[in-house]
XYZ file of N, CA and C in Angstrom:
708
model
N 67.047 135.764 99.870
C 66.723 134.382 100.227
C 66.863 133.452 99.018
N 66.382 133.927 97.839
C 66.489 133.118 96.636
C 67.940 132.825 96.290
N 68.797 133.859 96.501
C 70.218 133.689 96.191
C 70.847 132.642 97.102
N 70.477 132.657 98.398
C 71.013 131.685 99.355
C 70.561 130.277 98.984
N 69.269 130.133 98.649
C 68.744 128.824 98.269
C 69.409 128.300 97.001
N 69.693 129.219 96.085
C 70.347 128.834 94.841
C 71.763 128.324 95.108
N 72.472 129.001 96.016
C 73.827 128.570 96.355
C 73.818 127.206 97.027
N 72.858 127.007 97.935
C 72.751 125.711 98.629
C 72.457 124.601 97.622
N 71.546 124.880 96.690
C 71.185 123.898 95.678
C 72.379 123.580 94.781
N 73.149 124.614 94.444
C 74.319 124.428 93.583
C 75.375 123.562 94.275
N 75.584 123.810 95.570
C 76.548 123.016 96.335
C 76.107 121.565 96.419
N 74.809 121.367 96.587
C 74.278 120.000 96.668
C 74.496 119.263 95.338
N 74.213 119.937 94.251
C 74.386 119.326 92.927
C 75.855 118.994 92.687
N 76.754 119.888 93.097
C 78.183 119.651 92.930
C 78.621 118.438 93.735
N 78.093 118.316 94.964
C 78.448 117.168 95.811
C 78.000 115.868 95.165
N 76.803 115.867 94.596
C 76.297 114.667 93.922
C 77.162 114.326 92.725
N 77.538 115.338 91.952
C 78.366 115.125 90.763
C 79.709 114.514 91.146
N 80.330 115.050 92.208
C 81.621 114.532 92.651
C 81.493 113.096 93.113
N 80.444 112.797 93.857
C 80.267 111.462 94.410
C 79.978 110.442 93.323
N 79.328 110.866 92.260
C 79.046 109.961 91.157
C 80.252 109.790 90.236
N 81.281 110.623 90.476
C 82.483 110.503 89.670
C 82.398 111.205 88.334
N 81.364 112.048 88.136
C 81.251 112.771 86.874
C 82.405 113.764 86.743
N 82.734 114.416 87.845
C 83.953 115.224 87.921
C 84.815 114.585 88.995
N 86.005 114.154 88.653
C 86.839 113.402 89.584
C 88.070 114.220 89.935
N 88.022 114.893 91.081
C 89.134 115.755 91.480
C 90.330 114.961 91.965
N 90.140 113.676 92.284
C 91.226 112.877 92.828
C 91.827 111.924 91.799
N 91.409 112.034 90.556
C 91.829 111.056 89.559
C 93.340 111.001 89.396
N 94.025 112.121 89.562
C 95.460 112.160 89.349
C 96.253 111.674 90.562
N 95.568 111.383 91.673
C 96.274 110.970 92.883
C 96.695 109.512 92.839
N 95.980 108.689 92.108
C 96.273 107.267 92.034
C 97.064 107.001 90.763
N 98.353 106.656 90.927
C 99.245 106.516 89.780
C 100.063 105.238 89.894
N 100.320 104.624 88.748
C 101.217 103.475 88.716
C 102.632 103.916 89.056
N 103.433 102.983 89.551
C 104.800 103.318 89.960
C 105.673 102.077 89.848
N 106.834 102.216 89.211
C 107.786 101.101 89.146
C 108.899 101.247 90.180
N 108.796 102.276 91.000
C 109.728 102.520 92.105
C 111.187 102.602 91.633
N 111.380 103.203 90.474
C 112.729 103.323 89.925
C 113.441 104.589 90.365
N 112.689 105.581 90.852
C 113.339 106.857 91.169
C 113.039 107.351 92.583
N 111.794 107.741 92.833
C 111.461 108.360 94.113
C 110.033 107.998 94.513
N 109.601 108.597 95.609
C 108.245 108.337 96.113
C 107.394 109.595 96.076
N 107.602 110.401 95.054
C 106.879 111.659 94.939
C 105.369 111.459 94.775
N 104.951 110.295 94.286
C 103.523 110.027 94.081
C 102.836 109.510 95.342
N 103.562 109.463 96.446
C 103.055 108.803 97.637
C 103.038 109.707 98.862
N 102.127 109.391 99.772
C 102.122 109.987 101.109
C 102.738 108.955 102.046
N 103.797 109.332 102.739
C 104.483 108.409 103.641
C 103.994 108.633 105.063
N 103.534 107.563 105.699
C 103.124 107.604 107.099
C 104.022 106.628 107.849
N 104.846 107.148 108.742
C 105.823 106.308 109.435
C 106.001 106.802 110.871
N 105.069 106.459 111.766
C 105.108 106.982 113.137
C 106.286 106.483 113.964
N 106.808 105.298 113.647
C 107.923 104.740 114.415
C 109.235 105.240 113.827
N 109.951 106.028 114.569
C 111.187 106.658 114.053
C 112.272 105.644 113.724
N 112.135 104.410 114.209
C 113.131 103.381 113.911
C 112.800 102.596 112.645
N 111.596 102.745 112.131
C 111.229 102.125 110.859
C 111.689 103.016 109.714
N 111.802 102.433 108.522
C 112.273 103.204 107.373
C 111.437 102.901 106.135
N 111.387 103.875 105.228
C 110.715 103.744 103.940
C 111.618 104.359 102.885
N 111.873 103.643 101.794
C 112.726 104.206 100.756
C 112.831 103.298 99.545
N 113.501 103.813 98.494
C 113.740 103.054 97.278
C 115.051 102.301 97.425
N 115.018 100.980 97.213
C 116.212 100.140 97.312
C 116.230 99.169 96.131
N 117.209 99.322 95.252
C 117.390 98.422 94.107
C 116.118 98.271 93.273
N 115.442 99.364 93.022
C 114.271 99.345 92.165
C 112.995 98.872 92.815
N 113.007 98.704 94.128
C 111.810 98.360 94.890
C 111.559 99.452 95.916
N 110.314 99.553 96.377
C 110.089 100.360 97.564
C 110.215 99.407 98.748
N 111.060 99.783 99.684
C 111.337 98.924 100.834
C 110.753 99.540 102.099
N 109.954 98.756 102.789
C 109.379 99.165 104.069
C 109.976 98.287 105.160
N 110.683 98.904 106.074
C 111.254 98.171 107.197
C 110.430 98.488 108.441
N 109.813 97.457 108.993
C 108.993 97.602 110.196
C 109.830 97.223 111.410
N 110.083 98.191 112.255
C 110.956 97.980 113.410
C 110.155 97.557 114.640
N 110.774 96.712 115.466
C 110.139 96.313 116.730
C 110.498 97.277 117.855
N 111.386 98.227 117.573
C 111.757 99.211 118.598
C 110.581 100.145 118.878
N 110.659 100.831 119.998
C 109.642 101.835 120.372
C 108.231 101.258 120.460
N 108.124 100.036 120.913
C 106.814 99.420 121.069
C 106.318 98.635 119.878
N 107.124 98.585 118.799
C 106.753 97.798 117.632
C 106.087 98.598 116.532
N 105.793 97.917 115.439
C 105.189 98.553 114.258
C 104.028 97.690 113.783
N 102.855 98.007 114.277
C 101.676 97.205 113.998
C 100.590 98.068 113.378
N 99.534 97.423 112.918
C 98.304 98.114 112.521
C 97.169 97.342 113.170
N 97.003 97.571 114.446
C 96.049 96.774 115.218
C 95.521 97.584 116.386
N 94.235 97.445 116.649
C 93.573 98.303 117.630
C 94.062 98.079 119.056
N 94.545 96.872 119.376
C 94.966 96.591 120.752
C 96.450 96.792 120.982
N 97.195 97.113 119.945
C 98.637 97.357 120.107
C 98.984 98.786 119.695
N 99.153 99.016 118.399
C 99.486 100.363 117.925
C 99.204 100.465 116.430
N 99.346 101.672 115.914
C 99.164 101.937 114.481
C 100.454 102.550 113.931
N 101.580 101.960 114.298
C 102.888 102.537 113.981
C 103.555 101.907 112.768
N 102.914 100.977 112.090
C 103.531 100.337 110.932
C 103.811 101.345 109.829
N 104.956 101.244 109.171
C 105.226 102.138 108.039
C 104.297 101.804 106.876
N 103.768 102.839 106.223
C 102.921 102.634 105.054
C 103.064 103.799 104.098
N 102.812 103.520 102.839
C 102.791 104.557 101.813
C 101.413 104.518 101.169
N 100.860 105.694 100.912
C 99.458 105.778 100.498
C 99.269 106.702 99.303
N 98.242 106.406 98.519
C 97.771 107.303 97.472
C 96.295 107.572 97.702
N 95.905 108.807 97.448
C 94.516 109.193 97.669
C 93.654 108.750 96.494
N 92.431 108.299 96.811
C 91.492 107.898 95.766
C 90.190 108.657 95.948
N 89.423 108.708 94.890
C 88.097 109.287 94.953
C 87.238 108.397 95.851
N 86.741 108.895 96.977
C 85.996 108.045 97.913
C 84.704 107.479 97.353
N 84.247 108.004 96.228
C 83.024 107.491 95.600
C 83.321 106.791 94.280
N 84.601 106.640 93.958
C 84.968 106.098 92.654
C 85.354 104.634 92.688
N 85.715 104.115 91.521
C 86.184 102.743 91.370
C 87.679 102.751 91.102
N 88.343 101.675 91.484
C 89.772 101.565 91.187
C 90.192 100.101 91.215
N 91.327 99.821 90.591
C 91.984 98.524 90.701
C 93.477 98.752 90.813
N 94.105 98.109 91.795
C 95.544 98.224 91.985
C 96.130 96.828 92.114
N 97.394 96.748 91.777
C 98.089 95.462 91.775
C 99.523 95.683 92.229
N 100.101 94.720 92.953
C 101.477 94.846 93.409
C 102.121 93.483 93.539
N 103.433 93.467 93.601
C 104.191 92.252 93.900
C 104.990 92.486 95.171
N 104.778 91.618 96.137
C 105.461 91.694 97.425
C 106.546 90.627 97.488
N 107.724 91.039 97.927
C 108.828 90.108 98.160
C 109.250 90.253 99.624
N 109.231 89.144 100.366
C 109.483 89.238 101.800
C 110.029 87.919 102.326
N 110.974 87.998 103.245
C 111.487 86.844 103.966
C 111.130 87.029 105.436
N 110.117 86.336 105.881
C 109.713 86.443 107.280
C 110.762 85.771 108.170
N 110.995 86.357 109.306
C 111.952 85.775 110.235
C 111.371 85.587 111.629
N 110.107 85.910 111.781
C 109.474 85.768 113.089
C 107.964 85.774 112.928
N 107.283 85.139 113.861
C 105.822 85.139 113.817
C 105.277 86.550 114.024
N 104.028 86.762 113.600
C 103.326 88.034 113.737
C 103.999 89.147 112.937
N 104.470 88.780 111.764
C 104.940 89.759 110.796
C 104.033 89.690 109.578
N 103.822 90.826 108.926
C 102.958 90.827 107.759
C 103.213 92.023 106.869
N 102.777 91.911 105.618
C 102.928 93.013 104.665
C 101.911 92.837 103.549
N 101.543 93.942 102.924
C 100.602 93.865 101.815
C 99.898 95.175 101.552
N 98.678 95.063 101.053
C 97.886 96.218 100.632
C 96.917 96.636 101.733
N 96.767 97.934 101.921
C 95.831 98.444 102.921
C 94.919 99.494 102.286
N 93.772 99.692 102.925
C 92.899 100.807 102.595
C 92.695 101.638 103.853
N 92.444 102.922 103.675
C 92.184 103.827 104.803
C 90.818 104.461 104.591
N 89.970 104.372 105.617
C 88.609 104.892 105.510
C 88.442 106.216 106.226
N 89.530 106.738 106.773
C 89.506 108.060 107.369
C 89.994 109.091 106.367
N 89.580 110.347 106.542
C 89.932 111.381 105.575
C 91.378 111.838 105.690
N 92.032 111.540 106.815
C 93.441 111.874 106.982
C 94.296 110.638 106.714
N 95.464 110.856 106.113
C 96.317 109.731 105.753
C 96.773 108.927 106.974
N 96.924 109.591 108.106
C 97.370 108.898 109.323
C 96.202 108.406 110.170
N 95.019 108.353 109.584
C 93.847 107.862 110.301
C 94.075 106.423 110.767
N 93.542 106.085 111.929
C 93.657 104.733 112.452
C 92.521 103.837 111.959
N 91.682 104.358 111.087
C 90.610 103.558 110.506
C 91.122 102.945 109.202
N 92.094 102.032 109.347
C 92.687 101.386 108.194
C 92.380 99.889 108.237
N 92.437 99.264 107.089
C 92.158 97.833 106.970
C 93.291 97.179 106.189
N 93.897 96.164 106.771
C 94.904 95.387 106.062
C 94.146 94.428 105.139
N 93.886 94.888 103.936
C 92.902 94.241 103.078
C 93.460 93.031 102.333
N 94.699 93.073 101.881
C 95.375 91.928 101.257
C 96.725 91.795 101.935
N 96.819 90.909 102.904
C 98.028 90.847 103.709
C 98.582 89.433 103.755
N 99.866 89.343 103.549
C 100.593 88.089 103.717
C 101.124 88.109 105.143
N 100.593 87.242 105.981
C 100.933 87.238 107.405
C 101.624 85.945 107.769
N 102.747 86.054 108.456
C 103.542 84.874 108.783
C 102.968 84.101 109.956
N 102.612 82.851 109.683
C 102.280 81.898 110.727
C 102.685 80.518 110.220
N 103.989 80.378 109.967
C 104.478 79.139 109.383
C 104.163 79.064 107.902
N 104.424 80.179 107.184
C 104.122 80.297 105.765
C 102.656 80.039 105.460
N 101.814 80.737 106.163
C 100.399 80.800 105.856
C 100.017 82.273 105.824
N 99.094 82.647 104.988
C 98.672 84.035 105.015
C 97.164 84.123 105.169
N 96.727 85.128 105.909
C 95.305 85.331 106.143
C 94.600 85.753 104.863
N 93.445 85.190 104.635
C 92.641 85.633 103.507
C 92.049 87.008 103.791
N 91.822 87.314 105.028
C 91.183 88.585 105.348
C 91.585 89.050 106.727
N 92.017 90.290 106.819
C 92.319 90.899 108.108
C 91.634 92.251 108.152
N 90.819 92.479 109.146
C 90.082 93.732 109.258
C 90.190 94.280 110.663
N 90.461 95.575 110.765
C 90.534 96.205 112.079
C 89.151 96.624 112.563
N 88.344 97.134 111.673
C 87.043 97.645 112.076
C 85.896 96.813 111.516
N 86.203 95.909 110.613
C 85.192 95.002 110.085
C 84.498 95.531 108.841
N 84.424 94.695 107.835
C 83.664 94.999 106.632
C 82.560 93.962 106.505
N 81.420 94.360 105.971
C 80.350 93.396 105.754
C 80.723 92.459 104.609
N 80.491 91.181 104.820
C 80.765 90.213 103.776
C 79.580 90.112 102.824
N 79.872 89.713 101.596
C 78.815 89.530 100.621
C 77.882 88.400 101.049
N 78.431 87.381 101.674
C 77.610 86.281 102.162
C 78.261 85.710 103.422
N 77.512 85.013 104.261
C 78.059 84.536 105.530
C 79.127 83.463 105.376
N 79.254 82.893 104.173
C 80.258 81.862 103.951
C 81.579 82.428 103.436
N 81.647 83.740 103.245
C 82.877 84.360 102.788
C 83.947 84.229 103.862
N 85.216 84.082 103.475
C 86.283 83.842 104.456
C 86.385 84.944 105.498
N 86.695 84.571 106.700
C 86.836 85.523 107.791
C 88.252 85.584 108.311
N 88.403 86.134 109.480
C 89.714 86.434 110.034
C 90.598 85.197 110.171
N 90.034 84.077 110.567
C 90.840 82.896 110.849
C 90.951 81.921 109.683
N 90.501 82.329 108.506
C 90.641 81.470 107.339
C 91.996 81.702 106.685
N 92.739 80.620 106.485
C 94.094 80.722 105.985
C 94.250 79.993 104.659
N 95.170 80.473 103.847
C 95.592 79.750 102.665
C 97.067 79.430 102.860
N 97.418 78.166 102.791
C 98.826 77.800 102.975
C 99.631 78.265 101.768
N 100.815 78.758 102.032
C 101.636 79.370 100.991
C 103.094 79.182 101.378
N 103.953 78.867 100.424
C 105.334 78.516 100.780
C 106.382 79.277 99.970
N 106.021 80.479 99.506
C 106.962 81.262 98.711
C 107.299 82.572 99.416
N 108.419 83.180 99.017
C 108.806 84.454 99.619
C 108.386 85.642 98.753
N 107.408 85.411 97.899
C 106.826 86.495 97.111
C 105.357 86.163 96.853
N 104.584 87.193 96.567
C 103.174 87.005 96.232
C 102.665 88.255 95.520
N 101.740 88.076 94.597
C 101.094 89.183 93.906
C 99.711 89.389 94.523
N 99.350 90.648 94.728
C 98.030 90.986 95.238
C 97.331 91.921 94.266
N 96.037 91.736 94.123
C 95.201 92.639 93.336
C 93.988 93.023 94.172
N 93.663 94.299 94.169
C 92.489 94.799 94.880
C 91.692 95.684 93.942
N 90.420 95.362 93.795
C 89.539 96.172 92.945
C 88.334 96.633 93.753
N 88.053 97.915 93.665
C 86.855 98.484 94.276
C 85.930 98.908 93.142
N 84.749 98.295 93.091
C 83.823 98.573 91.998
C 82.391 98.494 92.485
N 81.706 99.623 92.375
C 80.276 99.681 92.729
C 80.000 99.115 94.117
N 80.800 99.559 95.081
C 80.656 99.198 96.497
C 81.058 97.755 96.820
N 81.725 97.098 95.884
C 82.253 95.768 96.163
C 83.780 95.812 96.090
N 84.416 95.060 96.985
C 85.861 94.908 96.973
C 86.180 93.480 96.538
N 87.019 93.367 95.508
C 87.423 92.062 95.002
C 88.908 91.865 95.299
N 89.217 90.828 96.071
C 90.598 90.582 96.479
C 91.106 89.318 95.811
N 92.253 89.457 95.142
C 92.837 88.329 94.430
C 94.322 88.209 94.766
N 94.842 86.988 94.577
C 96.281 86.805 94.691
C 96.754 85.925 93.542
N 98.064 85.951 93.291
C 98.636 85.214 92.173
C 100.058 84.797 92.515
N 100.528 83.736 91.873
C 101.921 83.328 92.061
C 102.779 83.721 90.857
N 102.128 84.266 89.801
C 102.892 84.663 88.629
C 102.506 86.039 88.080
N 101.499 86.674 88.672
C 101.069 87.986 88.204
C 100.237 87.943 86.942
N 99.897 86.737 86.484
C 99.103 86.567 85.262
C 97.780 85.875 85.576
N 97.874 84.758 86.255
C 96.703 83.971 86.615
C 96.281 84.314 88.043
N 95.068 84.886 88.176
C 94.626 85.409 89.464
C 93.581 84.511 90.100
N 93.681 84.375 91.407
C 92.741 83.576 92.186
C 91.931 84.521 93.065
N 90.617 84.475 92.915
C 89.752 85.333 93.715
C 89.669 84.794 95.139
N 90.069 85.624 96.108
C 89.949 85.228 97.511
C 88.513 85.394 97.983
N 87.949 86.554 97.707
C 86.558 86.810 98.061
C 86.125 88.156 97.500
N 84.825 88.399 97.578
C 84.275 89.707 97.240
C 83.505 90.198 98.451
N 83.734 91.464 98.799
C 83.167 92.028 100.017
C 82.303 93.234 99.677
N 81.129 93.285 100.262
C 80.285 94.465 100.088
C 80.729 95.520 101.088
N 80.981 96.713 100.598
C 81.544 97.762 101.436
C 80.851 99.094 101.172
N 80.109 99.580 102.146
C 79.444 100.876 102.006
C 80.304 102.021 102.517
N 81.414 101.712 103.192
C 82.288 102.759 103.724
C 83.102 103.391 102.603
N 83.322 104.679 102.707
C 84.145 105.363 101.718
C 85.613 105.039 101.966
N 86.338 104.851 100.881
C 87.779 104.617 100.940
C 88.474 105.879 100.451
N 89.350 106.423 101.283
C 90.031 107.672 100.936
C 91.469 107.450 100.466
N 92.079 106.347 100.926
C 93.462 106.064 100.549
C 93.624 104.564 100.334
N 94.561 104.219 99.471
C 94.961 102.830 99.296
C 96.481 102.822 99.171
N 97.113 101.754 99.658
C 98.564 101.746 99.617
C 99.163 100.452 100.129
N 100.402 100.555 100.622
C 101.190 99.396 101.024
C 101.695 99.568 102.451
N 101.868 98.452 103.141
C 102.338 98.534 104.524
C 103.130 97.285 104.891
N 103.863 97.396 105.998
C 104.585 96.260 106.576
C 104.488 96.372 108.085
N 104.416 95.226 108.764
C 104.227 95.253 110.217
C 105.033 94.152 110.892
N 105.532 94.458 112.074
C 106.200 93.467 112.915
C 105.937 93.847 114.357
N 105.412 92.906 115.124
C 104.978 93.220 116.482
C 105.238 92.047 117.419
N 105.714 92.354 118.609
C 105.916 91.321 119.619
C 104.587 91.026 120.307
N 104.255 89.743 120.410
C 103.039 89.303 121.083
C 103.407 88.337 122.203
N 103.120 88.713 123.438
C 103.371 87.841 124.573
C 104.824 87.446 124.673
N 105.075 86.151 124.789
C 106.439 85.651 124.938
C 107.106 85.356 123.600
N 106.386 85.607 122.488
C 106.943 85.343 121.163
C 108.099 86.290 120.874
N 109.267 85.771 120.473
C 110.385 86.661 120.117
C 109.982 87.577 118.967
N 110.637 88.690 118.872
C 110.304 89.660 117.828
C 111.551 90.074 117.061
N 111.354 90.462 115.809
C 112.451 90.917 114.959
C 111.910 91.885 113.931
N 112.788 92.742 113.431
C 112.393 93.677 112.378
C 112.010 92.912 111.120
N 111.122 93.504 110.328
C 110.726 92.916 109.050
C 111.058 93.876 107.922
N 111.646 93.343 106.857
C 111.913 94.120 105.650
C 111.035 93.564 104.526
N 110.166 94.410 103.985
C 109.272 94.017 102.893
C 109.578 94.876 101.674
N 109.725 94.240 100.527
C 110.000 94.941 99.277
C 108.831 94.773 98.314
N 108.380 95.884 97.752
C 107.321 95.870 96.755
C 107.924 96.271 95.409
N 107.747 95.408 94.411
C 108.428 95.586 93.132
C 107.763 96.630 92.242
N 106.447 96.697 92.275
C 105.743 97.664 91.439
C 104.359 97.930 92.021
N 103.716 98.933 91.466
C 102.352 99.309 91.825
C 101.644 99.674 90.536
N 100.652 98.894 90.166
C 99.984 99.090 88.887
C 98.540 99.509 89.091
N 98.196 100.642 88.505
C 96.824 101.148 88.520
C 96.238 100.859 87.141
N 95.128 100.120 87.116
C 94.613 99.714 85.805
C 93.110 99.883 85.661
N 92.541 100.809 86.431
C 91.111 101.072 86.288
C 90.842 102.518 86.640
N 89.630 102.981 86.338
C 89.247 104.350 86.637
C 89.285 104.594 88.129
N 89.668 105.825 88.501
C 89.668 106.194 89.922
C 88.678 107.303 90.152
């Protein structure tokens, strides 16, 4: 009996150590990438066989196809958008940064950074956390599939928009001590804080995605999104 209790106690202590980040088994999963060679550092999730993911001219290119029902990340349509993911320590801190280059050609297209709160990479519990969404060159400050608690009731919600008129944007996402800090930039140097969100849910993956979906009578077209780099600059 003593031996069994000792093993249980040891497992509990190990779980606490991992969760506190004292031993970080996932630290090597989150890596910077200039997309110059391959996607060996990434998990590719691409349920729509007509969508594509690959390296093109030094960028990672995600093509979201409207074929086969479309490529969305939304609870009322589908979770078929192409995305690439890296695993993170669900109890750790991280900061990632990317540059998105995209020419929207139809409404209801979007691309940017996502987080996944499910333990499997293809989990449908994902959040489009920093997304540039086309609605006449406006992008949503916040898009959530399952909802995150805001730090305060005045923090931007789903329908809050920032007008934007460029075909590129920089995104930064930092997870630190249960807070998510979302920023954007037009030059990759000077960052504008969109908001800070309190988040008690564990994050298992972070990555990039692109989506294009037909809504009602709105015409639809494929979307090609290019990400120039992926920079990891904090502990994971």
